[in-house]
Amino acid sequence: MSLLEENINSIPSPCYVMEEDLLRRNLSLIKSVAERADVEIILAFKAFALWKSFPIFREYIEHTTASSPYEARLAFEEFGSPAHTYSPAYEEETFPEILRCSSHITFNSLSQYERFYPLVKQYQIEKSGGEAPSHSVISLGLRVNPEYSEIETELYNPCAPGSRFGILASQLPSVLPDGIEGFHIHCHCESGADAFARTLQHIEEKFSIWFPQIQWINFGGGHLMTRKDYDVGLLISTLQGFHQRYPHLKVILEPGSAFAWETGPLLSRVVDIVENKGIQTAILNVSFTCHMPDCLEMPYHPAVRGAETIEDISSIDESINRKHLYRLGGNSCLSGDFMGYWLFDHPLEIGENIIFEDMIHYTTVKTNMFNGIHHPAIGMLHSDGTFELYRNFTYEDYKNRMC
C-alpha cells in the first residue's frame, strides 16, 4: 500500500496531493544534472507555483523564471530571489514591478526592447546611486526563434510558422543592441534529450554568429529530465559539448514539468453513475475542464490508479467484463467534460475514491472556477505520513473573483 493510500482518510476530497518524497527525488536528479553539466536549472512558474513548498525547492535551486508581473513578484517575495523574467509583451503600467522583481529581463521583440530599454537604463542608474553602473543590475536578453521544433501538438509549438514568439535570425542586426547580454530560446514541450540535441544544431546554425556578443543563453523549458525514459546522460553530454564550443557562455535551463513530474495525484470521488446507450459514466467531484484542462487541450488520457486506460474501445476482448468499463465524467455543465474509457477490476460504487496520477504540474496553475465548481484542496503529504493542508478553497474564493 502506498503512503497516500495509508493516509487517504486524513485527506479531503477533492485534493491535489503533492508527495514530499517524490518531489525530493526530482529535485535531487535536477541538482545532479546541473552540477554535472555545469549549468543552472531554474523553476518555471508557468508549470508549478505552489509557493508553500518553496522552502524545499530552495534546498536544491536558487532561482526561478517568471512570465508576468505576478509571477515575478512571487519569485522575489516568496522564493526569495529575483526572477529571470520573459513576457511576450510588457506594459508601461506594470513594468516598474518587473524591474523591481527581476535579475534578468528578456524581450520578445526588438520593438519591445526599444520601448522599454530607456526605462531599464534609468532604473540601473538609480540603483547605482545616480551614476552609470559599472555592471548590469539587470541582465537583458532577447528571445530568438530557431524556426525548428519537434513539438507535434500545434497548440504548444512556439516555433510554428507565424509564431508570435521570438526574433528570427533574419531580423537580428549584425551587432546586437546596446545592453543585450543573452539569448532566450524555447522550443520544447515535455521533450527528450535527443530532441534537444537535434534542436541545438539548428540553434547554432542560426545564431552562433552572435554568441561572441552575449554572456548567457537560456534554452528554456520542456526538458523532461525526470521522466523514466529520459536520456539524462545524453542531455549532460550535449550540454558539456556546447560548453566546449562556447566556454564563455553561461547556460540556463528552465523546465517546469520536470520539477513536478509524477510528484502526486488528484484525489477525487465518485458521486453518481449514469448509463446511456450501454455507456456507463462515473461522475466525479472534479472536472476535466476545470481541474485537468490539459487532458482536453493536449489531449491525453491520464492514468487512473487501479484501472487500465482504454484508448480504443473496439480493442477490448469480448471476454472482458464490460460492466467494469467506465467513462469518467466531470461535474460541470460542459457537455464534453468527460473522458473514457477506463477498465476497472470491479464495479464502481458511489463514494469510491478515484485517483488521477501525475496531476501536480500545470493543473494547479491552470485550474478555473467555471460553473462555480468547488476547487480541489491542495496539500503536501510529508515523508512521515503527515498531511499538510496548503489551501482549502471556499465560496468566498469564487465570489471574490467576480464583481
XYZ file of C-alpha atoms in Angstrom:
403
model
C 0.000 0.000 0.000
C 1.327 3.441 -0.923
C 1.882 6.252 1.553
C -1.097 8.063 0.026
C -3.401 5.081 0.425
C -2.256 4.565 4.010
C -3.226 8.143 4.876
C -6.125 8.730 2.493
C -8.711 9.147 5.254
C -6.863 12.229 6.532
C -7.000 13.971 3.130
C -10.044 15.941 1.913
C -11.638 15.118 -1.436
C -11.117 16.502 -3.981
C -7.465 17.367 -3.400
C -4.186 17.765 -5.260
C -1.711 15.830 -3.134
C 1.992 16.504 -3.611
C 4.234 13.860 -2.038
C 7.429 15.143 -0.456
C 9.482 12.014 -1.202
C 8.623 12.195 -4.904
C 9.376 15.909 -5.062
C 12.782 15.452 -3.434
C 13.550 12.626 -5.866
C 13.052 15.009 -8.782
C 14.921 17.869 -7.150
C 17.899 15.640 -6.405
C 18.126 14.499 -10.010
C 17.809 18.058 -11.333
C 20.530 19.303 -8.986
C 22.779 16.439 -10.099
C 22.270 17.311 -13.779
C 23.043 20.984 -13.104
C 26.280 20.124 -11.307
C 27.468 17.506 -13.806
C 26.648 19.631 -16.864
C 27.803 22.914 -15.281
C 24.530 24.713 -15.985
C 21.910 26.477 -13.890
C 18.448 24.915 -13.807
C 15.652 27.149 -12.565
C 11.957 26.564 -11.894
C 9.368 27.832 -14.380
C 6.282 29.036 -12.536
C 4.067 28.524 -15.572
C 4.054 24.808 -14.746
C 4.312 24.920 -10.956
C 3.902 27.730 -8.439
C 2.854 26.183 -5.114
C 4.779 28.684 -3.039
C 4.286 26.936 0.294
C 6.630 24.233 -0.997
C 9.389 26.722 -1.902
C 11.440 26.058 1.275
C 12.053 22.547 -0.062
C 12.975 23.872 -3.528
C 15.481 26.320 -2.055
C 17.495 23.390 -0.736
C 18.247 22.431 -4.360
C 17.971 25.505 -6.648
C 18.497 29.264 -6.346
C 16.324 30.954 -8.962
C 13.030 30.823 -10.830
C 11.593 32.130 -14.075
C 8.536 34.343 -14.468
C 6.291 35.348 -17.370
C 4.205 38.083 -15.756
C 4.330 40.719 -13.015
C 2.539 38.391 -10.593
C 4.973 35.536 -11.203
C 7.941 37.907 -10.888
C 6.622 39.168 -7.571
C 6.085 35.586 -6.378
C 9.718 34.825 -7.222
C 11.039 37.901 -5.444
C 8.830 37.845 -2.364
C 8.155 34.131 -1.804
C 11.050 32.273 -3.399
C 13.443 34.892 -2.104
C 15.382 35.744 -5.256
C 14.717 37.981 -8.278
C 13.243 36.295 -11.319
C 14.508 35.548 -14.792
C 11.586 37.248 -16.497
C 10.278 36.860 -20.035
C 6.925 38.068 -21.339
C 5.552 38.207 -24.895
C 4.639 41.838 -24.201
C 5.451 44.158 -21.297
C 3.214 47.104 -20.363
C 4.171 50.541 -19.044
C 1.814 50.243 -16.061
C 3.418 47.082 -14.690
C 6.996 47.336 -15.965
C 8.245 49.012 -12.756
C 7.149 45.857 -10.898
C 9.061 43.739 -13.426
C 12.167 45.870 -12.788
C 11.808 45.591 -9.010
C 11.450 41.826 -9.016
C 13.841 40.682 -11.782
C 17.526 39.904 -12.216
C 17.104 39.080 -15.924
C 14.612 40.542 -18.402
C 14.148 39.049 -21.859
C 12.396 40.934 -24.652
C 10.249 39.092 -27.172
C 10.827 41.584 -29.997
C 13.144 44.409 -30.986
C 10.241 46.843 -30.718
C 9.697 45.810 -27.069
C 13.416 46.312 -26.438
C 13.342 49.791 -27.988
C 10.268 50.727 -25.982
C 11.486 49.593 -22.572
C 15.280 49.779 -22.703
C 15.298 53.505 -21.674
C 13.344 52.557 -18.542
C 15.846 49.795 -17.766
C 18.787 52.209 -18.206
C 17.195 54.739 -15.886
C 16.499 52.038 -13.298
C 20.100 50.816 -13.492
C 21.387 54.349 -12.895
C 19.053 54.915 -9.944
C 20.106 51.616 -8.341
C 23.760 52.638 -8.778
C 23.383 55.907 -6.921
C 22.786 58.197 -9.881
C 25.833 57.155 -11.889
C 26.265 54.863 -14.857
C 26.602 51.364 -13.355
C 29.900 49.519 -13.714
C 27.970 46.293 -14.226
C 24.411 45.335 -15.115
C 21.939 45.494 -12.243
C 19.524 43.644 -14.534
C 20.837 41.470 -17.352
C 18.914 41.870 -20.599
C 18.241 39.288 -23.274
C 16.342 38.720 -26.496
C 14.121 35.766 -27.235
C 15.133 34.293 -30.558
C 13.251 31.796 -32.699
C 15.249 28.998 -34.380
C 12.271 28.140 -36.621
C 12.633 24.499 -35.648
C 10.773 22.400 -33.115
C 9.730 18.770 -32.824
C 6.579 19.528 -30.818
C 3.721 17.790 -32.610
C 0.772 19.499 -30.894
C 0.430 22.876 -32.609
C -1.152 24.471 -29.552
C 2.146 24.049 -27.686
C 4.607 24.750 -30.509
C 6.319 28.151 -30.079
C 8.231 27.774 -33.349
C 5.250 27.114 -35.622
C 5.158 29.238 -38.805
C 3.819 32.680 -37.974
C 4.559 32.255 -34.250
C 4.369 35.411 -32.149
C 7.345 34.230 -30.075
C 10.900 35.408 -30.636
C 13.058 37.177 -33.172
C 14.153 35.379 -36.338
C 17.827 35.281 -37.276
C 16.973 37.253 -40.415
C 15.579 40.057 -38.215
C 18.633 40.491 -35.966
C 21.209 43.203 -36.699
C 24.825 42.079 -37.043
C 25.688 43.997 -33.871
C 23.282 43.337 -31.024
C 21.507 46.306 -29.450
C 23.070 48.108 -26.509
C 22.741 46.248 -23.213
C 21.791 42.847 -24.624
C 23.738 40.135 -22.802
C 21.842 36.933 -23.526
C 19.597 34.862 -25.772
C 16.486 33.019 -24.659
C 15.291 30.089 -26.777
C 12.277 27.905 -26.076
C 11.221 25.147 -28.462
C 10.485 22.042 -26.353
C 7.474 20.595 -24.544
C 7.991 17.505 -22.387
C 10.675 16.554 -24.918
C 13.547 14.094 -24.790
C 17.273 14.783 -24.768
C 17.530 13.555 -28.360
C 15.119 16.291 -29.466
C 17.252 18.869 -27.665
C 20.429 17.565 -29.322
C 18.845 17.886 -32.765
C 17.362 21.290 -31.987
C 20.711 22.567 -30.757
C 22.188 22.015 -34.214
C 19.586 24.370 -35.680
C 20.140 26.914 -32.910
C 23.874 27.032 -33.546
C 23.429 27.206 -37.320
C 21.047 30.148 -36.948
C 22.552 32.128 -34.076
C 26.150 31.153 -33.239
C 27.430 34.153 -35.194
C 26.119 36.310 -32.326
C 27.410 34.112 -29.473
C 30.652 36.128 -29.026
C 28.470 39.161 -28.210
C 26.483 37.545 -25.369
C 27.236 36.198 -21.892
C 24.426 33.702 -21.326
C 21.996 31.519 -23.199
C 18.733 30.178 -21.817
C 17.485 27.012 -23.518
C 14.023 27.351 -21.995
C 11.796 24.607 -20.665
C 10.355 21.337 -21.867
C 13.423 19.276 -20.899
C 11.624 16.421 -19.147
C 14.707 15.007 -17.441
C 12.764 13.370 -14.588
C 10.727 11.133 -16.887
C 11.731 7.479 -16.519
C 12.787 7.007 -20.147
C 14.641 10.327 -20.441
C 18.294 10.001 -21.505
C 19.935 12.079 -18.784
C 23.403 11.057 -19.950
C 22.725 12.409 -23.440
C 21.477 15.708 -22.015
C 24.619 16.097 -19.918
C 26.989 15.196 -22.748
C 25.144 17.542 -25.127
C 25.486 20.418 -22.679
C 29.135 19.575 -21.986
C 29.824 19.613 -25.729
C 28.164 23.019 -26.011
C 30.386 24.300 -23.182
C 33.482 23.104 -25.010
C 32.456 25.030 -28.143
C 31.394 28.178 -26.296
C 33.156 28.184 -22.888
C 32.300 31.824 -22.157
C 28.532 31.275 -22.196
C 26.593 30.576 -19.010
C 23.869 28.031 -19.805
C 20.427 28.128 -18.193
C 17.542 25.657 -18.416
C 14.103 26.489 -17.024
C 11.870 23.405 -17.006
C 8.587 23.366 -15.158
C 7.106 19.930 -15.630
C 10.409 18.206 -14.818
C 10.302 19.531 -11.257
C 6.757 18.352 -10.515
C 6.603 15.313 -12.828
C 4.883 12.384 -11.086
C 5.052 14.072 -7.690
C 1.462 13.444 -6.751
C -2.140 12.733 -7.815
C -5.517 14.398 -7.834
C -7.759 12.618 -5.353
C -11.431 12.528 -6.353
C -14.599 10.612 -5.542
C -17.492 9.026 -7.477
C -20.725 10.944 -6.847
C -23.013 9.224 -9.359
C -23.068 6.570 -12.089
C -25.253 7.033 -15.162
C -25.852 4.855 -18.224
C -26.825 5.855 -21.750
C -26.852 3.511 -24.781
C -24.773 0.984 -22.891
C -22.135 3.539 -21.892
C -21.511 3.842 -18.164
C -20.194 7.168 -16.896
C -18.930 7.622 -13.368
C -19.499 11.266 -12.488
C -16.842 12.630 -10.146
C -16.497 15.548 -7.760
C -13.838 17.021 -10.069
C -13.937 18.394 -13.603
C -11.640 17.822 -16.560
C -12.293 21.275 -17.975
C -11.838 22.988 -14.605
C -9.198 20.905 -12.852
C -7.393 18.908 -15.575
C -7.605 21.209 -18.636
C -4.540 19.778 -20.399
C -6.309 16.422 -20.688
C -8.786 18.057 -23.064
C -6.344 20.516 -24.683
C -3.416 18.199 -25.414
C -5.386 15.834 -25.384
C -4.320 12.805 -23.379
C -5.828 10.162 -21.113
C -4.450 10.455 -17.596
C -3.551 7.305 -15.713
C -6.054 6.242 -13.044
C -4.768 4.157 -10.176
C -6.102 0.616 -10.291
C -7.582 0.950 -13.783
C -6.457 0.220 -17.328
C -6.634 3.115 -19.764
C -8.521 2.088 -22.918
C -7.631 4.241 -25.921
C -9.684 2.187 -28.397
C -12.860 0.547 -27.069
C -13.016 -1.767 -30.090
C -9.771 -3.372 -28.954
C -11.352 -4.789 -25.796
C -11.625 -8.563 -25.829
C -15.216 -9.804 -25.614
C -14.251 -11.916 -22.615
C -13.634 -8.751 -20.606
C -16.458 -7.764 -18.291
C -17.747 -4.548 -19.819
C -19.710 -3.845 -16.655
C -16.349 -2.702 -15.265
C -15.764 -0.310 -18.188
C -16.422 3.372 -17.497
C -16.142 6.808 -18.895
C -15.164 9.305 -16.225
C -17.217 12.470 -16.239
C -16.664 15.852 -14.637
C -19.218 17.757 -12.582
C -19.518 20.816 -14.823
C -22.300 21.501 -17.311
C -19.910 21.401 -20.290
C -21.104 18.515 -22.481
C -17.550 17.495 -23.303
C -16.391 17.396 -19.689
C -15.662 13.686 -19.752
C -13.054 11.216 -20.928
C -13.107 7.494 -21.489
C -12.609 4.693 -21.205
C -11.056 3.047 -18.146
C -11.376 -0.623 -17.273
C -11.614 -1.435 -13.572
C -11.437 -4.860 -11.929
C -14.718 -4.265 -10.098
C -17.941 -2.279 -10.459
C -17.522 1.267 -9.205
C -19.639 2.480 -6.303
C -20.786 5.933 -5.266
C -18.356 7.302 -2.701
C -15.385 5.348 -4.067
C -12.046 7.134 -4.429
C -10.704 7.721 -7.944
C -7.027 8.702 -8.020
C -5.688 10.507 -11.115
C -1.928 10.038 -11.290
C 0.604 12.823 -12.018
C -1.652 15.818 -11.525
C 0.605 18.446 -9.951
C 2.382 20.110 -12.889
C 0.326 22.585 -14.936
C -3.005 21.503 -13.399
C -2.523 23.541 -10.224
C -1.709 26.717 -12.197
C -4.312 26.335 -14.975
C -7.427 25.483 -12.992
C -10.533 27.656 -13.094
C -13.841 28.039 -11.291
C -16.193 27.618 -14.244
C -19.737 26.881 -13.007
C -18.612 27.870 -9.522
C -17.439 24.306 -9.015
C -15.638 23.646 -5.763
C -11.904 23.847 -6.360
C -9.825 20.894 -5.091
C -7.838 21.490 -1.954
C -4.027 21.482 -2.219
C -1.643 19.865 0.237
C 1.635 18.117 0.895
C 1.968 14.534 2.081
C 5.204 14.563 4.030
C 7.701 11.743 4.266
C 6.498 10.797 7.753
C 2.903 10.337 6.550
C 1.557 13.613 7.938
C -0.626 15.636 5.590
C -0.188 19.407 5.488
C -3.172 21.239 4.026
C -1.840 24.154 1.989
C -5.199 25.556 0.984
C -8.880 24.680 1.173
C -10.990 26.738 -1.242
C -14.384 28.148 -0.317
C -17.318 30.068 -1.770
C -15.500 33.300 -0.933
C -12.701 32.390 -3.373
C -15.250 32.055 -6.158
C -17.183 35.166 -5.131
C -14.072 37.361 -4.882
C -13.107 36.560 -8.476
C -16.393 38.001 -9.665
C -17.579 41.599 -9.391
